[in-house]
Amino acid sequence: MARCSSAAPRALQRPRAGRNPDAMQPCPSPYNLAQDVLAAGRATPDKIALAVLGPARADRWSFAHLERAVLGLAGGLLAQGFAPGDRILLRLGNTPEFPVAFLGAVAAGLVPVPTAEGLTPPELDRLIPLIAPKAILAAPGIALPPDPPCPVLTDLAALMDHAPGGYATGDPDRLAYIVFTSGSSGRPKPVAHAHRALRARRLMWDGWYGLQSTDRVLHAGAFNWTFTLGTGLLDPWSIGATALIPAPGTAPETLPLLLRRHDATILAAAPGIFRKLLAGDTALPLPKLRHALAAGEKLPETLRARWQAATGTPIFEALGMSECSTFISGSPARPAPPGTLGYPQPGRRIAILTPEGTPVAPGKICILAIHRGDPGLMLGYLGQDGFDLPLTGDWFLTGDLVSEDRDGALHYHGRRDDLMTTGGFRISPLEVETAFQGAPGLVDCAASPVTVKSETDIIALAHVGTATEDSLRALAETRLARYKQPRLYIALPALPRSPNGKLDRRALARILKESP
């Protein structure tokens, strides 16, 4: 972490460690992301690569079956006349067709663009001009643009059965795929990633997951989410492990049964999923589970402790973003100290900077930055004139506010654009929310500014559960300075969250604005 006082930040460079001495080797060239994902599985072609878990049965795909389908779809798309570099919009759900379509497009040199299943036609209409797709791969029942500007292909089974194509190799820095940011702080942005991004993910194998080829990884998120796509699918396959995915419509309450029945060794999910899993029994016997992984939003320490008590297994948390996936984390080899996110993964180039790019002293809260040379950093935001990689000097400012411990562990203080301004003070909603952790009867809470009159904002706390306003006010008085205490308490049946369990702060602000 940057500890210098000069204008040129010094990035943290930790020595390589663990099983992956080649993790920071230059990416091979020529290269294809899909070919690399499936390479490890060729040593065990009959091993189960993917199992989509339903209540009564599982749809299982071996590594050999998976690669045949990927190359068949690659050949089928090329036979349709699409050319390398063409963008393919994916409108698919949590079924095997999604990863096959994603990898098949990449294998053929095309550029897949995964999108959230729940997007509405008007929302898709706004995204279409940004990516200019040449085709849409769609599943029944999932919304499409009102007037699709390109062919819509729905018979994916026929494409998979096509004569296999090959792997289109080339410069590892060329465009491989596009994902959209969540849009929680504004309109979603198209994020362009290179083929080399897969190799950068190896830094997580030891730096976060403790991943092994014998693992059976169950991810509870939607495939289009970069957390699920990487942690739940691409990374297990890259090391020859098995990916377990709940079938569409699976209720979170059934996940413990699926984890036990299918011998899951790692569970990955957003904090909201862990909260739902702990809403029932106080004990969750999961005999094969080694540990869990959390990302998407800050994991409350009380939730982490409840999970440890109920299952006997730890949760290792990570901070990431669509632009670089996860790069700060605790891990089995180096757990995060209590109250922190953990450490920069070995090989990451990280600093804490002011908006102008000046490094700050240890312990001071400022903006987490990623060096432009980080192998996992995006090519940029897709624009009409190419890729826009906004930099301050050589650094990409993430917008996440952090501070550094003496040993290099990072404390998270929320998003810079989520800061609330009241009474002349700037306050992180995360700081307010943390103060209520462990309150009797409180299931969930979130802080947000509410305008009560022209140019005057107050802090409101939306809360879920049986905790009373009086009890929450009394707790705030003991844990928060007066200017940080909520002035308004609003009980809600649930907080607005994405399908992946991530808090939607913009939707919450609208709800609180409309509350009487």
Short mmCIF file of C-alpha atoms in Angstrom, two decimals:
data_model
loop_
_atom_site.label_atom_id
_atom_site.label_comp_id
_atom_site.label_asym_id
_atom_site.label_seq_id
_atom_site.Cartn_x
_atom_site.Cartn_y
_atom_site.Cartn_z
CA MET A 1 0.00 0.00 0.00
CA ALA A 2 1.28 3.48 -0.75
CA ARG A 3 3.12 4.88 2.28
CA CYS A 4 5.17 7.51 0.51
CA SER A 5 4.72 11.27 0.68
CA SER A 6 5.94 12.05 -2.82
CA ALA A 7 3.61 12.73 -5.72
CA ALA A 8 4.36 9.34 -7.27
CA PRO A 9 2.48 6.61 -5.36
CA ARG A 10 4.36 3.40 -4.63
CA ALA A 11 2.19 0.35 -5.25
CA LEU A 12 2.23 -2.61 -2.92
CA GLN A 13 4.23 -5.47 -4.39
CA ARG A 14 3.87 -8.64 -2.33
CA PRO A 15 5.96 -11.74 -3.14
CA ARG A 16 4.31 -14.58 -4.91
CA ALA A 17 2.97 -17.24 -2.60
CA GLY A 18 1.01 -20.47 -2.56
CA ARG A 19 0.40 -23.08 -5.23
CA ASN A 20 0.49 -20.78 -8.22
CA PRO A 21 4.08 -19.73 -8.94
CA ASP A 22 3.03 -18.96 -12.53
CA ALA A 23 0.13 -16.72 -11.50
CA MET A 24 1.88 -13.53 -12.58
CA GLN A 25 3.70 -14.93 -15.58
CA PRO A 26 2.91 -13.00 -18.77
CA CYS A 27 -0.21 -14.24 -20.50
CA PRO A 28 0.64 -16.63 -23.36
CA SER A 29 0.38 -15.27 -26.87
CA PRO A 30 -1.45 -16.12 -29.06
CA TYR A 31 -4.25 -16.77 -26.61
CA ASN A 32 -7.97 -17.46 -26.28
CA LEU A 33 -9.82 -17.13 -22.98
CA ALA A 34 -12.28 -19.97 -23.65
CA GLN A 35 -9.51 -22.37 -24.63
CA ASP A 36 -7.68 -21.62 -21.37
CA VAL A 37 -10.84 -22.05 -19.25
CA LEU A 38 -11.41 -25.56 -20.60
CA ALA A 39 -7.77 -26.72 -20.78
CA ALA A 40 -7.57 -28.22 -17.27
CA GLY A 41 -10.71 -30.31 -17.80
CA ARG A 42 -9.16 -32.22 -20.69
CA ALA A 43 -7.14 -34.23 -18.17
CA THR A 44 -10.41 -35.53 -16.64
CA PRO A 45 -12.90 -35.51 -19.53
CA ASP A 46 -15.53 -37.59 -17.71
CA LYS A 47 -15.45 -35.53 -14.52
CA ILE A 48 -18.54 -33.39 -13.85
CA ALA A 49 -17.77 -29.79 -14.78
CA LEU A 50 -21.26 -28.35 -14.24
CA ALA A 51 -24.27 -29.52 -12.29
CA VAL A 52 -27.46 -27.43 -12.33
CA LEU A 53 -29.20 -28.47 -9.13
CA GLY A 54 -32.97 -28.86 -8.98
CA PRO A 55 -35.08 -30.06 -6.04
CA ALA A 56 -35.34 -33.62 -7.40
CA ARG A 57 -32.51 -34.05 -9.91
CA ALA A 58 -29.39 -32.39 -11.32
CA ASP A 59 -28.52 -31.63 -14.93
CA ARG A 60 -24.89 -32.75 -15.15
CA TRP A 61 -22.32 -31.86 -17.81
CA SER A 62 -18.89 -33.50 -18.03
CA PHE A 63 -15.85 -31.50 -19.12
CA ALA A 64 -15.88 -33.35 -22.45
CA HIS A 65 -19.59 -32.61 -22.99
CA LEU A 66 -19.07 -28.97 -22.07
CA GLU A 67 -16.20 -28.45 -24.50
CA ARG A 68 -18.05 -30.22 -27.33
CA ALA A 69 -21.03 -27.91 -26.80
CA VAL A 70 -18.83 -24.80 -26.64
CA LEU A 71 -17.00 -25.62 -29.86
CA GLY A 72 -20.24 -26.67 -31.56
CA LEU A 73 -21.81 -23.33 -30.71
CA ALA A 74 -18.66 -21.54 -31.91
CA GLY A 75 -18.92 -23.35 -35.24
CA GLY A 76 -22.65 -22.67 -35.44
CA LEU A 77 -22.24 -18.94 -34.91
CA LEU A 78 -19.49 -18.68 -37.52
CA ALA A 79 -21.70 -20.61 -39.95
CA GLN A 80 -24.32 -17.88 -39.48
CA GLY A 81 -21.87 -15.44 -41.04
CA PHE A 82 -20.72 -13.59 -37.94
CA ALA A 83 -17.15 -12.31 -38.00
CA PRO A 84 -14.54 -12.04 -35.22
CA GLY A 85 -15.16 -8.94 -33.15
CA ASP A 86 -18.94 -8.99 -33.66
CA ARG A 87 -20.87 -8.47 -30.44
CA ILE A 88 -23.44 -11.02 -29.32
CA LEU A 89 -26.05 -9.99 -26.73
CA LEU A 90 -26.93 -12.79 -24.29
CA ARG A 91 -30.52 -12.90 -23.00
CA LEU A 92 -30.27 -16.20 -21.12
CA GLY A 93 -31.01 -17.42 -17.60
CA ASN A 94 -29.26 -19.71 -15.11
CA THR A 95 -29.11 -22.71 -17.41
CA PRO A 96 -26.16 -24.49 -19.08
CA GLU A 97 -26.89 -22.55 -22.27
CA PHE A 98 -25.52 -19.40 -20.64
CA PRO A 99 -21.88 -20.49 -20.07
CA VAL A 100 -21.89 -22.45 -23.33
CA ALA A 101 -23.02 -19.35 -25.23
CA PHE A 102 -20.51 -17.14 -23.42
CA LEU A 103 -17.54 -19.44 -24.00
CA GLY A 104 -18.67 -20.44 -27.48
CA ALA A 105 -18.74 -16.81 -28.60
CA VAL A 106 -15.32 -16.15 -27.05
CA ALA A 107 -13.91 -19.31 -28.66
CA ALA A 108 -15.05 -18.07 -32.08
CA GLY A 109 -13.50 -14.64 -31.56
CA LEU A 110 -16.88 -13.01 -31.05
CA VAL A 111 -17.66 -10.72 -28.10
CA PRO A 112 -20.45 -11.90 -25.77
CA VAL A 113 -22.37 -9.30 -23.76
CA PRO A 114 -24.16 -10.93 -20.77
CA THR A 115 -27.16 -9.00 -19.42
CA ALA A 116 -29.39 -9.37 -16.39
CA GLU A 117 -32.36 -11.64 -16.96
CA GLY A 118 -34.73 -9.14 -15.31
CA LEU A 119 -34.05 -6.21 -17.64
CA THR A 120 -37.20 -4.75 -19.19
CA PRO A 121 -37.65 -3.95 -22.90
CA PRO A 122 -37.21 -0.17 -22.31
CA GLU A 123 -34.00 -0.84 -20.35
CA LEU A 124 -32.69 -3.03 -23.14
CA ASP A 125 -33.57 -0.32 -25.66
CA ARG A 126 -31.20 2.03 -23.83
CA LEU A 127 -28.37 -0.52 -23.81
CA ILE A 128 -28.60 -1.59 -27.45
CA PRO A 129 -27.01 1.57 -28.96
CA LEU A 130 -24.06 1.24 -26.59
CA ILE A 131 -23.04 -2.21 -27.82
CA ALA A 132 -24.51 -2.46 -31.37
CA PRO A 133 -24.99 -6.26 -31.28
CA LYS A 134 -24.90 -8.34 -34.46
CA ALA A 135 -27.09 -11.05 -32.88
CA ILE A 136 -29.08 -11.86 -29.76
CA LEU A 137 -29.01 -15.34 -28.18
CA ALA A 138 -32.28 -15.66 -26.28
CA ALA A 139 -34.16 -18.10 -24.10
CA PRO A 140 -37.96 -18.34 -23.97
CA GLY A 141 -39.68 -16.03 -21.52
CA ILE A 142 -36.82 -13.53 -21.19
CA ALA A 143 -37.51 -9.98 -22.36
CA LEU A 144 -36.10 -8.71 -25.64
CA PRO A 145 -35.73 -5.21 -27.08
CA PRO A 146 -39.07 -4.00 -28.51
CA ASP A 147 -37.60 -3.77 -31.99
CA PRO A 148 -34.47 -5.98 -32.14
CA PRO A 149 -31.86 -4.44 -34.46
CA CYS A 150 -30.34 -7.82 -35.35
CA PRO A 151 -31.24 -11.52 -35.67
CA VAL A 152 -32.58 -13.25 -32.53
CA LEU A 153 -31.36 -16.85 -32.25
CA THR A 154 -33.34 -19.09 -29.92
CA ASP A 155 -32.42 -22.64 -31.02
CA LEU A 156 -29.21 -22.95 -29.07
CA ALA A 157 -29.42 -26.75 -29.07
CA ALA A 158 -29.03 -26.73 -32.85
CA LEU A 159 -26.04 -24.40 -32.61
CA MET A 160 -24.36 -26.68 -30.06
CA ASP A 161 -24.88 -29.68 -32.34
CA HIS A 162 -23.13 -27.93 -35.23
CA ALA A 163 -19.79 -29.18 -36.51
CA PRO A 164 -17.21 -27.86 -34.04
CA GLY A 165 -15.32 -24.69 -34.69
CA GLY A 166 -11.82 -24.01 -33.41
CA TYR A 167 -10.35 -21.52 -30.98
CA ALA A 168 -9.61 -18.12 -32.51
CA THR A 169 -6.31 -17.14 -30.89
CA GLY A 170 -4.61 -13.78 -30.97
CA ASP A 171 -3.32 -10.91 -28.87
CA PRO A 172 -4.30 -11.49 -25.21
CA ASP A 173 -4.99 -7.74 -24.92
CA ARG A 174 -7.77 -7.80 -27.51
CA LEU A 175 -11.43 -7.44 -26.51
CA ALA A 176 -12.98 -10.68 -25.19
CA TYR A 177 -16.30 -9.73 -23.55
CA ILE A 178 -18.37 -6.81 -22.27
CA VAL A 179 -20.25 -6.62 -18.96
CA PHE A 180 -22.38 -3.86 -17.51
CA THR A 181 -21.90 -2.22 -14.15
CA SER A 182 -24.85 -2.58 -11.79
CA GLY A 183 -25.95 1.02 -12.31
CA SER A 184 -26.58 1.40 -8.58
CA SER A 185 -25.02 4.86 -8.66
CA GLY A 186 -26.29 5.90 -12.08
CA ARG A 187 -26.80 4.40 -15.52
CA PRO A 188 -25.04 1.10 -16.20
CA LYS A 189 -21.73 1.42 -18.04
CA PRO A 190 -20.41 -1.11 -20.58
CA VAL A 191 -17.10 -2.48 -19.28
CA ALA A 192 -14.72 -3.97 -21.86
CA HIS A 193 -12.42 -6.80 -20.76
CA ALA A 194 -9.50 -8.41 -22.57
CA HIS A 195 -8.83 -12.13 -22.99
CA ARG A 196 -5.95 -11.75 -20.48
CA ALA A 197 -8.48 -11.01 -17.70
CA LEU A 198 -8.86 -14.76 -17.13
CA ARG A 199 -5.17 -15.17 -16.28
CA ALA A 200 -5.45 -12.35 -13.75
CA ARG A 201 -8.17 -14.31 -11.97
CA ARG A 202 -5.53 -16.85 -10.88
CA LEU A 203 -4.48 -14.31 -8.28
CA MET A 204 -7.73 -15.15 -6.48
CA TRP A 205 -7.12 -18.91 -6.32
CA ASP A 206 -4.83 -18.49 -3.31
CA GLY A 207 -5.48 -14.83 -2.54
CA TRP A 208 -9.17 -15.43 -1.81
CA TYR A 209 -10.61 -18.87 -2.57
CA GLY A 210 -8.06 -21.43 -1.43
CA LEU A 211 -9.29 -23.15 -4.60
CA GLN A 212 -8.36 -26.76 -5.40
CA SER A 213 -9.15 -29.04 -8.33
CA THR A 214 -11.12 -31.29 -5.95
CA ASP A 215 -13.49 -28.51 -4.91
CA ARG A 216 -17.22 -28.42 -5.64
CA VAL A 217 -18.13 -24.73 -5.74
CA LEU A 218 -21.76 -23.67 -5.33
CA HIS A 219 -22.55 -20.06 -6.30
CA ALA A 220 -25.97 -18.65 -5.50
CA GLY A 221 -25.95 -15.69 -7.93
CA ALA A 222 -27.16 -15.05 -11.48
CA PHE A 223 -24.81 -16.04 -14.30
CA ASN A 224 -24.68 -12.54 -15.81
CA TRP A 225 -23.15 -11.14 -12.59
CA THR A 226 -19.36 -11.02 -12.89
CA PHE A 227 -19.06 -12.51 -9.37
CA THR A 228 -21.00 -15.61 -10.46
CA LEU A 229 -19.51 -15.82 -13.94
CA GLY A 230 -15.95 -15.74 -12.61
CA THR A 231 -16.07 -17.30 -9.15
CA GLY A 232 -18.87 -19.75 -9.89
CA LEU A 233 -17.92 -20.95 -13.38
CA LEU A 234 -14.71 -19.79 -15.05
CA ASP A 235 -12.37 -20.20 -12.09
CA PRO A 236 -13.49 -23.70 -11.02
CA TRP A 237 -13.24 -24.91 -14.61
CA SER A 238 -9.82 -23.28 -15.08
CA ILE A 239 -8.42 -25.47 -12.29
CA GLY A 240 -10.48 -28.57 -13.15
CA ALA A 241 -13.01 -28.24 -10.30
CA THR A 242 -16.79 -28.72 -10.39
CA ALA A 243 -19.29 -25.83 -10.56
CA LEU A 244 -22.63 -26.34 -8.79
CA ILE A 245 -25.43 -23.94 -9.74
CA PRO A 246 -28.96 -23.84 -8.26
CA ALA A 247 -31.62 -24.28 -10.93
CA PRO A 248 -33.72 -21.24 -11.87
CA GLY A 249 -36.34 -20.45 -9.24
CA THR A 250 -34.51 -22.21 -6.41
CA ALA A 251 -35.50 -20.62 -3.09
CA PRO A 252 -32.60 -19.65 -0.81
CA GLU A 253 -34.16 -21.73 1.98
CA THR A 254 -33.41 -24.90 -0.01
CA LEU A 255 -29.70 -24.14 -0.45
CA PRO A 256 -28.58 -25.96 2.74
CA LEU A 257 -30.19 -29.14 1.42
CA LEU A 258 -28.47 -28.74 -1.96
CA LEU A 259 -25.13 -28.00 -0.27
CA ARG A 260 -25.38 -31.23 1.75
CA ARG A 261 -26.83 -33.42 -0.98
CA HIS A 262 -24.19 -32.43 -3.54
CA ASP A 263 -21.16 -32.30 -1.21
CA ALA A 264 -20.37 -28.63 -1.84
CA THR A 265 -16.97 -27.63 -0.44
CA ILE A 266 -17.19 -23.87 -1.12
CA LEU A 267 -20.28 -21.62 -1.08
CA ALA A 268 -20.11 -18.21 -2.78
CA ALA A 269 -22.86 -15.61 -2.43
CA ALA A 270 -23.74 -12.01 -1.60
CA PRO A 271 -24.22 -11.18 2.10
CA GLY A 272 -28.00 -11.05 1.57
CA ILE A 273 -28.03 -14.76 0.76
CA PHE A 274 -26.20 -15.65 3.97
CA ARG A 275 -28.74 -13.54 5.87
CA LYS A 276 -31.60 -15.54 4.33
CA LEU A 277 -29.91 -18.86 5.06
CA LEU A 278 -29.59 -17.91 8.72
CA ALA A 279 -33.21 -16.82 9.03
CA GLY A 280 -34.31 -20.39 9.83
CA ASP A 281 -32.43 -22.96 11.87
CA THR A 282 -29.69 -21.76 14.21
CA ALA A 283 -27.54 -24.75 13.22
CA LEU A 284 -26.65 -25.54 9.61
CA PRO A 285 -24.79 -28.87 9.44
CA LEU A 286 -22.75 -28.73 6.23
CA PRO A 287 -20.18 -31.49 6.73
CA LYS A 288 -18.29 -31.11 3.42
CA LEU A 289 -18.20 -27.30 3.35
CA ARG A 290 -14.65 -25.97 3.86
CA HIS A 291 -15.55 -22.28 3.84
CA ALA A 292 -17.70 -19.63 2.17
CA LEU A 293 -16.96 -16.58 0.00
CA ALA A 294 -18.80 -13.24 0.12
CA ALA A 295 -18.70 -10.24 -2.20
CA GLY A 296 -21.05 -7.70 -3.76
CA GLU A 297 -21.40 -5.49 -0.68
CA LYS A 298 -19.83 -5.18 2.77
CA LEU A 299 -20.32 -8.25 4.96
CA PRO A 300 -21.51 -7.24 8.46
CA GLU A 301 -19.30 -8.68 11.19
CA THR A 302 -22.36 -9.91 13.08
CA LEU A 303 -23.46 -11.89 10.01
CA ARG A 304 -20.00 -13.40 9.67
CA ALA A 305 -20.07 -14.45 13.35
CA ARG A 306 -23.57 -15.94 13.08
CA TRP A 307 -22.51 -18.02 10.06
CA GLN A 308 -19.41 -19.28 11.86
CA ALA A 309 -21.54 -20.28 14.86
CA ALA A 310 -24.21 -21.99 12.75
CA THR A 311 -21.93 -23.89 10.36
CA GLY A 312 -18.50 -24.03 11.99
CA THR A 313 -16.98 -22.56 8.81
CA PRO A 314 -15.56 -19.09 8.08
CA ILE A 315 -16.63 -16.61 5.41
CA PHE A 316 -13.79 -14.99 3.45
CA GLU A 317 -14.79 -11.61 2.09
CA ALA A 318 -13.54 -9.78 -1.01
CA LEU A 319 -13.87 -6.32 -2.50
CA GLY A 320 -14.09 -5.99 -6.24
CA MET A 321 -15.92 -4.31 -9.06
CA SER A 322 -17.00 -5.02 -12.63
CA GLU A 323 -13.94 -3.10 -13.82
CA CYS A 324 -11.41 -5.40 -12.10
CA SER A 325 -13.33 -8.22 -10.41
CA THR A 326 -12.10 -8.86 -6.85
CA PHE A 327 -8.63 -7.76 -5.79
CA ILE A 328 -8.78 -7.19 -2.00
CA SER A 329 -9.63 -10.19 0.19
CA GLY A 330 -9.04 -12.42 3.14
CA SER A 331 -8.23 -16.07 2.44
CA PRO A 332 -7.72 -19.41 4.18
CA ALA A 333 -3.97 -18.80 3.97
CA ARG A 334 -4.24 -15.24 5.33
CA PRO A 335 -7.56 -14.46 7.03
CA ALA A 336 -8.61 -10.83 7.30
CA PRO A 337 -8.19 -9.26 10.75
CA PRO A 338 -11.57 -8.58 12.40
CA GLY A 339 -13.35 -5.56 10.95
CA THR A 340 -11.22 -5.42 7.80
CA LEU A 341 -11.61 -6.56 4.19
CA GLY A 342 -8.24 -8.27 4.16
CA TYR A 343 -5.22 -7.56 1.98
CA PRO A 344 -4.38 -6.81 -1.65
CA GLN A 345 -4.05 -10.16 -3.39
CA PRO A 346 -0.43 -11.09 -4.20
CA GLY A 347 0.50 -9.50 -7.52
CA ARG A 348 -2.00 -6.61 -7.30
CA ARG A 349 -0.82 -3.01 -7.71
CA ILE A 350 -2.88 -0.92 -5.28
CA ALA A 351 -2.63 2.52 -3.64
CA ILE A 352 -4.78 4.86 -1.51
CA LEU A 353 -4.97 8.29 -3.14
CA THR A 354 -6.70 11.64 -3.01
CA PRO A 355 -8.93 12.57 -5.98
CA GLU A 356 -5.90 14.38 -7.40
CA GLY A 357 -3.73 11.27 -7.19
CA THR A 358 -1.66 12.13 -4.11
CA PRO A 359 -0.90 9.26 -1.70
CA VAL A 360 -2.13 9.58 1.87
CA ALA A 361 -0.68 8.62 5.23
CA PRO A 362 -1.51 5.21 6.76
CA GLY A 363 -4.82 5.28 8.62
CA LYS A 364 -6.28 8.13 6.55
CA ILE A 365 -9.50 7.42 4.63
CA CYS A 366 -9.25 8.06 0.90
CA ILE A 367 -9.87 6.46 -2.51
CA LEU A 368 -8.69 2.96 -3.38
CA ALA A 369 -6.82 3.00 -6.69
CA ILE A 370 -5.66 0.28 -9.09
CA HIS A 371 -2.57 0.71 -11.26
CA ARG A 372 -3.18 0.62 -14.99
CA GLY A 373 -0.72 -2.28 -15.17
CA ASP A 374 -2.89 -4.57 -13.02
CA PRO A 375 -3.52 -7.60 -15.25
CA GLY A 376 -7.20 -7.74 -14.36
CA LEU A 377 -8.08 -4.11 -14.99
CA MET A 378 -10.56 -3.48 -17.79
CA LEU A 379 -9.58 -2.16 -21.20
CA GLY A 380 -11.99 0.67 -20.44
CA TYR A 381 -15.61 1.73 -20.73
CA LEU A 382 -16.91 1.08 -24.21
CA GLY A 383 -17.48 4.30 -26.15
CA GLN A 384 -18.08 5.31 -29.73
CA ASP A 385 -14.38 6.06 -30.19
CA GLY A 386 -13.01 2.97 -28.48
CA PHE A 387 -12.26 2.28 -24.82
CA ASP A 388 -12.22 5.06 -22.23
CA LEU A 389 -9.95 4.13 -19.31
CA PRO A 390 -10.28 7.11 -16.94
CA LEU A 391 -6.98 7.50 -15.11
CA THR A 392 -5.41 9.89 -12.64
CA GLY A 393 -1.83 9.57 -13.79
CA ASP A 394 -1.27 5.82 -13.98
CA TRP A 395 -4.07 5.03 -11.52
CA PHE A 396 -7.73 4.08 -11.90
CA LEU A 397 -9.69 5.54 -8.97
CA THR A 398 -12.33 3.00 -7.91
CA GLY A 399 -14.55 5.31 -5.86
CA ASP A 400 -14.26 2.96 -2.85
CA LEU A 401 -13.14 4.64 0.36
CA VAL A 402 -10.63 2.66 2.44
CA SER A 403 -7.97 3.11 5.08
CA GLU A 404 -4.93 0.98 5.85
CA ASP A 405 -3.89 -0.78 9.06
CA ARG A 406 -0.27 -0.94 10.11
CA ASP A 407 0.06 -4.46 8.72
CA GLY A 408 -1.52 -3.53 5.37
CA ALA A 409 -5.08 -4.77 5.98
CA LEU A 410 -7.76 -2.48 4.57
CA HIS A 411 -10.84 -1.07 6.31
CA TYR A 412 -13.81 -0.32 4.04
CA HIS A 413 -15.73 2.95 4.43
CA GLY A 414 -18.25 2.72 1.59
CA ARG A 415 -18.54 4.27 -1.85
CA ARG A 416 -17.52 7.89 -2.34
CA ASP A 417 -20.69 8.58 -4.34
CA ASP A 418 -22.85 7.10 -1.54
CA LEU A 419 -21.63 9.60 1.08
CA MET A 420 -24.44 11.47 2.81
CA THR A 421 -24.08 15.21 3.47
CA THR A 422 -25.97 16.56 6.46
CA GLY A 423 -25.25 19.53 8.69
CA GLY A 424 -22.07 20.21 6.74
CA PHE A 425 -20.65 16.75 7.49
CA ARG A 426 -20.01 13.95 4.99
CA ILE A 427 -20.97 10.56 6.43
CA SER A 428 -20.73 7.05 5.01
CA PRO A 429 -24.02 5.12 5.20
CA LEU A 430 -21.93 2.04 6.01
CA GLU A 431 -20.70 3.67 9.22
CA VAL A 432 -24.28 4.34 10.31
CA GLU A 433 -25.46 0.86 9.38
CA THR A 434 -22.57 -0.81 11.21
CA ALA A 435 -23.60 0.90 14.45
CA PHE A 436 -26.88 -1.06 14.46
CA GLN A 437 -25.33 -4.50 13.92
CA GLY A 438 -26.54 -6.95 16.54
CA ALA A 439 -29.54 -4.87 17.62
CA PRO A 440 -32.23 -7.17 19.11
CA GLY A 441 -34.97 -7.88 16.59
CA LEU A 442 -33.15 -6.15 13.72
CA VAL A 443 -32.97 -8.31 10.57
CA ASP A 444 -31.63 -5.76 8.09
CA CYS A 445 -31.09 -2.01 7.82
CA ALA A 446 -29.76 0.67 5.49
CA ALA A 447 -29.12 4.40 5.88
CA SER A 448 -30.00 6.98 3.24
CA PRO A 449 -30.35 10.75 3.04
CA VAL A 450 -33.89 12.16 2.81
CA THR A 451 -34.69 15.74 1.79
CA VAL A 452 -37.17 17.24 4.27
CA LYS A 453 -37.18 20.77 2.87
CA SER A 454 -35.35 22.75 0.25
CA GLU A 455 -31.60 22.09 0.48
CA THR A 456 -31.94 20.27 3.81
CA ASP A 457 -31.18 16.56 4.12
CA ILE A 458 -31.45 14.31 7.15
CA ILE A 459 -30.31 10.73 7.68
CA ALA A 460 -33.04 8.10 7.54
CA LEU A 461 -32.67 4.49 8.63
CA ALA A 462 -34.80 1.90 6.86
CA HIS A 463 -35.09 -1.15 9.08
CA VAL A 464 -36.52 -4.66 8.78
CA GLY A 465 -37.58 -6.86 11.69
CA THR A 466 -39.21 -6.37 15.07
CA ALA A 467 -36.83 -3.77 16.52
CA THR A 468 -38.73 -0.65 17.63
CA GLU A 469 -37.89 2.91 16.72
CA ASP A 470 -37.30 3.76 20.39
CA SER A 471 -34.80 0.91 20.83
CA LEU A 472 -32.94 1.88 17.66
CA ARG A 473 -32.80 5.54 18.68
CA ALA A 474 -31.43 4.58 22.08
CA LEU A 475 -28.75 2.41 20.45
CA ALA A 476 -27.76 5.21 18.07
CA GLU A 477 -27.25 7.57 20.99
CA THR A 478 -24.70 5.21 22.53
CA ARG A 479 -22.83 4.32 19.33
CA LEU A 480 -22.93 7.36 17.02
CA ALA A 481 -22.01 11.02 17.32
CA ARG A 482 -25.05 13.27 17.29
CA TYR A 483 -24.54 14.43 13.69
CA LYS A 484 -24.36 10.79 12.50
CA GLN A 485 -27.56 9.64 14.20
CA PRO A 486 -30.61 9.00 11.99
CA ARG A 487 -33.40 11.52 12.47
CA LEU A 488 -35.99 9.38 10.73
CA TYR A 489 -36.71 5.65 11.21
CA ILE A 490 -38.84 3.87 8.63
CA ALA A 491 -39.90 0.23 9.01
CA LEU A 492 -40.05 -1.74 5.75
CA PRO A 493 -41.05 -5.35 5.04
CA ALA A 494 -37.76 -5.78 3.14
CA LEU A 495 -34.96 -3.70 1.67
CA PRO A 496 -34.81 -3.39 -2.12
CA ARG A 497 -32.18 -5.78 -3.40
CA SER A 498 -31.05 -7.08 -6.76
CA PRO A 499 -31.69 -10.72 -7.73
CA ASN A 500 -28.18 -11.41 -6.41
CA GLY A 501 -29.01 -9.96 -2.98
CA LYS A 502 -27.10 -6.68 -3.41
CA LEU A 503 -28.66 -3.59 -1.78
CA ASP A 504 -30.11 -1.16 -4.35
CA ARG A 505 -29.43 2.22 -2.74
CA ARG A 506 -31.06 4.21 -5.54
CA ALA A 507 -34.28 2.22 -5.20
CA LEU A 508 -34.12 2.67 -1.42
CA ALA A 509 -33.82 6.45 -1.81
CA ARG A 510 -36.95 6.46 -4.00
CA ILE A 511 -38.89 4.36 -1.47
CA LEU A 512 -37.92 6.63 1.43
CA LYS A 513 -38.74 9.73 -0.59
CA GLU A 514 -42.26 8.39 -1.19
CA SER A 515 -42.81 7.26 2.42
CA PRO A 516 -45.40 9.31 4.34
#
